[in-house]
Amino acid sequence: MITANDLRVGKTFEMDNGLWMCVKFEHIKPGKGTAFVRLKAKNLETGSIVENTFRPEDKFKVAFLDHRKMQYLYRSGDEFFFMDNENYDQVSFSQEDLDDTVNYLKENMIIEVAFYKGKQVGIELPIFVELEITQTEPGFKGDTAQSAFKPATLETGYVIQVPLFVETGEIIRVDTRTGQYIERAGKAQ
């Protein structure tokens, strides 16, 4: 068991006969009255998000997830297919299940798939991914002195803001938590 006070972002727990993951956590101590925990949680089975308040001593059952490394194979319509490299089992997720993570998925990419009681419940991307820029406006000499940005389309179709000196065909490192450009990673082969 875990108390509401011990919950943190990313922690999974059971509540109301469902599997939940903490998305946002605030411990609030008002000037008058008792402290409380404001929690925003996502139901990993239905995808719904709720915001609740709890007393710090309220208890929840900790949910232990089984993580397996899997390879992203392909997309077919709104379904994304992954394969376990050890036993070649395949699982699929709908685009709705994956939410914004589809913006960073490249074919043959190795990622972690989370399972709960034998059923897949989500994926965990690496913190940084390297993606090729397929289209952006050309930069001009002298643009590196400012911190100005321009839109760039990545190989996955996702559009992010990059510095003016970055060009089409370059590989860049992107933070999957924020969706922001981090640095150049090289030129495409």
Coordinates of C-alpha atoms in Angstrom, one line a residue:
M1 CA 0.0 0.0 0.0
I2 CA 1.1 3.6 -0.7
T3 CA -0.3 6.8 0.9
A4 CA -1.5 9.7 -1.2
N5 CA 1.3 11.7 0.2
D6 CA 3.9 9.2 -1.3
L7 CA 2.4 9.3 -4.8
R8 CA 4.6 11.0 -7.5
V9 CA 4.3 11.7 -11.2
G10 CA 4.6 8.4 -13.2
K11 CA 3.6 6.2 -10.2
T12 CA 0.9 3.5 -11.0
F13 CA -1.7 2.5 -8.5
E14 CA -5.1 0.9 -8.2
M15 CA -8.1 3.1 -7.3
D16 CA -11.9 2.4 -7.8
N17 CA -11.2 -1.0 -9.4
G18 CA -9.0 0.6 -12.1
L19 CA -5.4 1.0 -13.0
W20 CA -4.2 4.6 -12.7
M21 CA -1.0 6.6 -13.3
C22 CA -0.3 9.9 -11.5
V23 CA 0.0 12.7 -14.1
K24 CA 0.2 15.7 -11.8
F25 CA 0.8 15.8 -8.0
E26 CA 0.5 18.7 -5.5
H27 CA 0.7 18.6 -1.8
I28 CA -1.2 21.6 -0.5
K29 CA -1.0 23.0 3.0
P30 CA -3.4 25.9 3.4
G31 CA -2.9 28.5 6.1
K32 CA -6.0 27.2 7.9
G33 CA -7.2 23.6 8.0
T34 CA -5.5 20.3 7.2
A35 CA -3.2 19.6 4.4
F36 CA -4.4 17.7 1.3
V37 CA -3.1 16.2 -1.9
R38 CA -4.5 17.3 -5.3
L39 CA -3.9 14.5 -7.8
K40 CA -4.5 14.4 -11.5
A41 CA -4.5 10.7 -12.7
K42 CA -5.0 8.9 -16.0
N43 CA -6.8 5.6 -16.2
L44 CA -4.5 3.4 -18.2
E45 CA -7.3 1.1 -19.3
T46 CA -9.8 3.7 -20.5
G47 CA -7.6 6.8 -21.1
S48 CA -9.8 9.1 -19.0
I49 CA -8.2 11.7 -16.8
V50 CA -9.6 12.7 -13.4
E51 CA -8.6 15.3 -10.8
N52 CA -9.2 14.4 -7.2
T53 CA -8.2 15.6 -3.7
F54 CA -7.2 13.2 -1.0
R55 CA -6.1 13.3 2.6
P56 CA -2.3 12.6 2.8
E57 CA -3.0 9.4 4.8
D58 CA -5.4 7.9 2.2
K59 CA -4.0 4.6 1.0
F60 CA -3.8 3.0 -2.4
K61 CA -2.7 -0.4 -3.7
V62 CA 0.6 -0.1 -5.7
A63 CA 0.3 -1.5 -9.2
F64 CA 3.4 -3.3 -10.5
L65 CA 3.8 -3.2 -14.2
D66 CA 5.8 -5.7 -16.3
H67 CA 8.0 -3.8 -18.8
R68 CA 9.2 -5.6 -21.9
K69 CA 11.5 -4.3 -24.7
M70 CA 9.7 -4.4 -28.0
Q71 CA 10.3 -3.3 -31.5
Y72 CA 7.9 -0.9 -33.3
L73 CA 7.1 -2.6 -36.6
Y74 CA 4.6 -0.6 -38.6
R75 CA 1.4 1.4 -38.7
S76 CA -1.8 0.2 -40.3
G77 CA -4.5 2.8 -40.3
D78 CA -5.0 3.8 -36.7
E79 CA -3.2 0.7 -35.3
F80 CA 0.4 0.5 -34.3
F81 CA 2.1 -2.9 -34.1
F82 CA 5.0 -3.9 -31.8
M83 CA 6.9 -7.2 -31.6
D84 CA 8.7 -8.8 -28.6
N85 CA 12.2 -9.7 -29.9
E86 CA 12.5 -12.7 -27.5
N87 CA 9.4 -14.7 -28.4
Y88 CA 8.1 -12.8 -31.5
D89 CA 4.7 -12.1 -29.9
Q90 CA 3.0 -9.1 -31.4
V91 CA 0.7 -6.5 -29.8
S92 CA -1.1 -3.5 -31.2
F93 CA -2.2 -0.2 -29.8
S94 CA -4.7 2.2 -31.3
Q95 CA -3.7 5.8 -32.0
E96 CA -6.0 6.9 -29.2
D97 CA -4.1 4.6 -26.8
L98 CA -0.7 6.1 -27.7
D99 CA -1.8 9.7 -27.7
D100 CA 1.2 12.1 -28.5
T101 CA 3.8 9.3 -28.5
V102 CA 3.0 8.5 -32.1
N103 CA 4.9 11.7 -33.0
Y104 CA 8.2 10.1 -32.1
L105 CA 7.8 6.5 -33.3
K106 CA 10.1 5.3 -36.1
E107 CA 10.0 1.9 -37.6
N108 CA 12.3 -0.6 -36.0
M109 CA 12.7 1.5 -32.9
I110 CA 13.1 -0.4 -29.6
I111 CA 10.8 0.9 -26.9
E112 CA 9.4 -0.5 -23.6
V113 CA 5.8 -1.7 -23.5
A114 CA 4.1 -1.8 -20.1
F115 CA 1.9 -4.8 -19.2
Y116 CA -0.5 -5.2 -16.3
K117 CA -1.8 -8.6 -15.5
G118 CA -0.8 -9.8 -19.0
K119 CA -2.5 -7.0 -20.9
Q120 CA -0.6 -4.2 -22.6
V121 CA -1.4 -0.8 -21.1
G122 CA 1.1 1.7 -22.6
I123 CA 4.5 2.4 -24.0
E124 CA 7.5 4.2 -22.6
L125 CA 9.6 6.1 -25.1
P126 CA 13.3 6.9 -24.6
I127 CA 13.8 10.4 -23.2
F128 CA 15.5 11.5 -26.4
V129 CA 14.9 10.3 -30.0
E130 CA 16.8 11.2 -33.1
L131 CA 14.6 12.1 -36.1
E132 CA 15.4 13.5 -39.6
I133 CA 14.0 16.8 -40.7
T134 CA 12.1 16.3 -44.0
Q135 CA 11.1 19.8 -44.6
T136 CA 12.0 23.3 -43.3
E137 CA 12.7 26.7 -44.7
P138 CA 16.4 27.4 -45.5
G139 CA 18.4 29.3 -42.9
F140 CA 20.5 32.3 -43.7
K141 CA 24.1 33.2 -42.7
G142 CA 24.2 35.0 -39.5
D143 CA 21.0 33.5 -38.1
T144 CA 23.0 31.6 -35.4
A145 CA 23.4 34.8 -33.3
Q146 CA 19.8 35.0 -32.3
S147 CA 17.5 32.6 -30.5
A148 CA 14.9 32.7 -33.3
F149 CA 13.0 29.5 -34.3
K150 CA 11.2 28.2 -37.4
P151 CA 8.9 25.2 -38.0
A152 CA 10.3 22.0 -39.2
T153 CA 8.6 18.8 -40.3
L154 CA 10.1 15.6 -38.9
E155 CA 10.1 12.2 -40.7
T156 CA 7.2 11.1 -38.5
G157 CA 5.1 14.1 -39.8
Y158 CA 5.3 15.9 -36.5
V159 CA 6.1 19.7 -36.7
I160 CA 8.4 21.3 -34.1
Q161 CA 10.2 24.6 -33.7
V162 CA 14.0 24.5 -34.5
P163 CA 16.7 27.1 -34.6
L164 CA 17.1 29.0 -37.9
F165 CA 20.5 27.3 -38.7
V166 CA 19.0 23.8 -38.8
E167 CA 18.4 22.5 -42.4
T168 CA 16.4 19.9 -44.2
G169 CA 18.1 16.5 -44.2
E170 CA 19.7 16.9 -40.8
I171 CA 19.1 14.5 -37.9
I172 CA 18.1 16.3 -34.6
R173 CA 17.6 15.1 -31.1
V174 CA 14.1 15.7 -29.7
D175 CA 13.0 15.5 -26.0
T176 CA 9.9 13.2 -26.0
R177 CA 8.7 14.6 -22.7
T178 CA 8.4 18.2 -24.0
G179 CA 8.5 17.8 -27.8
Q180 CA 11.3 20.3 -28.0
Y181 CA 14.5 20.4 -30.1
I182 CA 17.6 19.6 -28.1
E183 CA 20.5 19.6 -30.5
R184 CA 21.8 18.5 -33.9
A185 CA 22.7 14.8 -34.1
G186 CA 24.3 14.7 -37.6
K187 CA 23.4 14.5 -41.3
A188 CA 21.1 11.9 -42.9
Q189 CA 22.8 9.2 -44.8

